[in-house]
mmCIF file of C-alpha atoms in Angstrom:
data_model
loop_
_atom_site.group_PDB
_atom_site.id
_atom_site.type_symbol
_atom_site.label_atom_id
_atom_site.label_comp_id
_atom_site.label_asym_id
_atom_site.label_seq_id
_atom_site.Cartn_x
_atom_site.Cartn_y
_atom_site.Cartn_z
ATOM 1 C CA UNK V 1 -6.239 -20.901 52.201
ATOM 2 C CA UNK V 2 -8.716 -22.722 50.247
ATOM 3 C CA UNK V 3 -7.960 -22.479 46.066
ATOM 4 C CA UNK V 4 -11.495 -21.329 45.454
ATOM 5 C CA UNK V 5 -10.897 -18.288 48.220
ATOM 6 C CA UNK V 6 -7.490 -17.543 46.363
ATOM 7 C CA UNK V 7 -9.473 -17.793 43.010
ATOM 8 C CA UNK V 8 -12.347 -15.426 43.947
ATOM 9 C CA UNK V 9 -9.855 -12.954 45.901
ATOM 10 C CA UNK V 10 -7.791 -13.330 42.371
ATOM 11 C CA UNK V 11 -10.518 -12.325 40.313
ATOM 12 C CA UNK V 12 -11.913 -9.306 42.664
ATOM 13 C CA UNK V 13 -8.060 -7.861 42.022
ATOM 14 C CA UNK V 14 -8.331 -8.476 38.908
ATOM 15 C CA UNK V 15 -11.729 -6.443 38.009
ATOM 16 C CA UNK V 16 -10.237 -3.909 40.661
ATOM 17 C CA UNK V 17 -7.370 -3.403 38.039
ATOM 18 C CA UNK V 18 -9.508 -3.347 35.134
ATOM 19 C CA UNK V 19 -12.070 -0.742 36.618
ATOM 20 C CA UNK V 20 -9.084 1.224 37.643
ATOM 21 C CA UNK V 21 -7.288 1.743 34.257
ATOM 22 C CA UNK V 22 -11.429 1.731 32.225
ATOM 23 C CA UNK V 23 -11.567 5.065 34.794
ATOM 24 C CA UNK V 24 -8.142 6.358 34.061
ATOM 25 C CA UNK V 25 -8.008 6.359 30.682
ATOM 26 C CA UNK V 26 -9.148 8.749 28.489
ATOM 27 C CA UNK V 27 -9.540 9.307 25.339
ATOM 28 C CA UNK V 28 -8.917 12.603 23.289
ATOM 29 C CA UNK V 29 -12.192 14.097 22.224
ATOM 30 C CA UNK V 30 -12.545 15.684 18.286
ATOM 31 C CA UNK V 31 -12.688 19.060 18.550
ATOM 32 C CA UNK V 32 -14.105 21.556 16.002
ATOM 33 C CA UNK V 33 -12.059 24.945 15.443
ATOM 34 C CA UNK V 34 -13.609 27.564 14.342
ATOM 35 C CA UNK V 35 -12.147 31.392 12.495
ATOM 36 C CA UNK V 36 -12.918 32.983 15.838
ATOM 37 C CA UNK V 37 -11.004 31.005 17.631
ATOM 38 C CA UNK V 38 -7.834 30.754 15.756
ATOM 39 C CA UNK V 39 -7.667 34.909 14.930
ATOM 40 C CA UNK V 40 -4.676 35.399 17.477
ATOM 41 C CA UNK V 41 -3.031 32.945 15.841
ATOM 42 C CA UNK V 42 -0.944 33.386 12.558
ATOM 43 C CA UNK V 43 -1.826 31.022 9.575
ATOM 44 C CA UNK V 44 1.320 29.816 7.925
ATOM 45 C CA UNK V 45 1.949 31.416 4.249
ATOM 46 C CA UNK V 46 0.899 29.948 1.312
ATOM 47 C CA UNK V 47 3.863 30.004 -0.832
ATOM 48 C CA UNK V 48 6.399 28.145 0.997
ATOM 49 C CA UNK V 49 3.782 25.082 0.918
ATOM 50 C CA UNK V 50 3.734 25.078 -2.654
ATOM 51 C CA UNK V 51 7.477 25.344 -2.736
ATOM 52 C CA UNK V 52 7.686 22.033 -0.644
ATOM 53 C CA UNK V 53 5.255 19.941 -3.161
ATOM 54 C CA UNK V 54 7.586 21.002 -5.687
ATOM 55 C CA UNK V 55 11.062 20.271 -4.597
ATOM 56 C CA UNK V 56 9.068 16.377 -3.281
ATOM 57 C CA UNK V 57 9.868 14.553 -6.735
ATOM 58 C CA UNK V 58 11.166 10.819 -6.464
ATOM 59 C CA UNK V 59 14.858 9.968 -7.271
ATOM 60 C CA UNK V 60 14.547 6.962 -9.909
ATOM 61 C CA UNK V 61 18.192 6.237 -9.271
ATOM 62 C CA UNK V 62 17.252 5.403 -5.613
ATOM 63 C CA UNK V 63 14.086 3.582 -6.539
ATOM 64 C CA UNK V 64 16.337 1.617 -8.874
ATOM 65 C CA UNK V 65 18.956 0.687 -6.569
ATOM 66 C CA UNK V 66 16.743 -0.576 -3.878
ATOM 67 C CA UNK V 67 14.857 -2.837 -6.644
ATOM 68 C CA UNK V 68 18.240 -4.626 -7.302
ATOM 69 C CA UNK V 69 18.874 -4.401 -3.882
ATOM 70 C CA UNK V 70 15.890 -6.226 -3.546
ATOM 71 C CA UNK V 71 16.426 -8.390 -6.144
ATOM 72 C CA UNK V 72 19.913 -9.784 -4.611
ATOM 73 C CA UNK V 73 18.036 -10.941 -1.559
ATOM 74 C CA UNK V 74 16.325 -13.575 -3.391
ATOM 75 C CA UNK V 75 17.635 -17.266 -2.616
ATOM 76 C CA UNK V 76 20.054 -19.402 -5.519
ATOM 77 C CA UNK V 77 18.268 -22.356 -7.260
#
């Protein structure tokens, strides 16, 4: 077989492939919910969100010891 039929057969399998997966995939689509939709649906309690922000405070210890951890990986000299 001649190289430029192997080329051009080559490239026809090649945009083959390509048209294949640009058909295939698919993308998710935003959405807009609405009240009416979501009514069956319970809505999660305010309180224990609040509760959550609360308790999230940073440990300084922690952010200490991984600065000097940091710190030790530095080279000598």
């Amino acid at each position: 077989m001649k190289l430029e039929i192997a080329r051009a057969l080559f490239l026809i399998a090649a945009l083959a492939v390509t048209t294949a997966a640009a058909a295939a995939w698919e993308q998710p689509r935003p959405l807009v919910f609405s009240k009416a939709e979501l009514a069956g649906q319970c809505a999660l309690p305010r309180g224990p969100k609040a509760q959550a922000q609360d308790q999230a405070k940073p440990d300084h210890d922690l952010l200490l010891f991984l600065f000097g951890m940091r710190q030790g990986l530095k080279p000598f000299g």
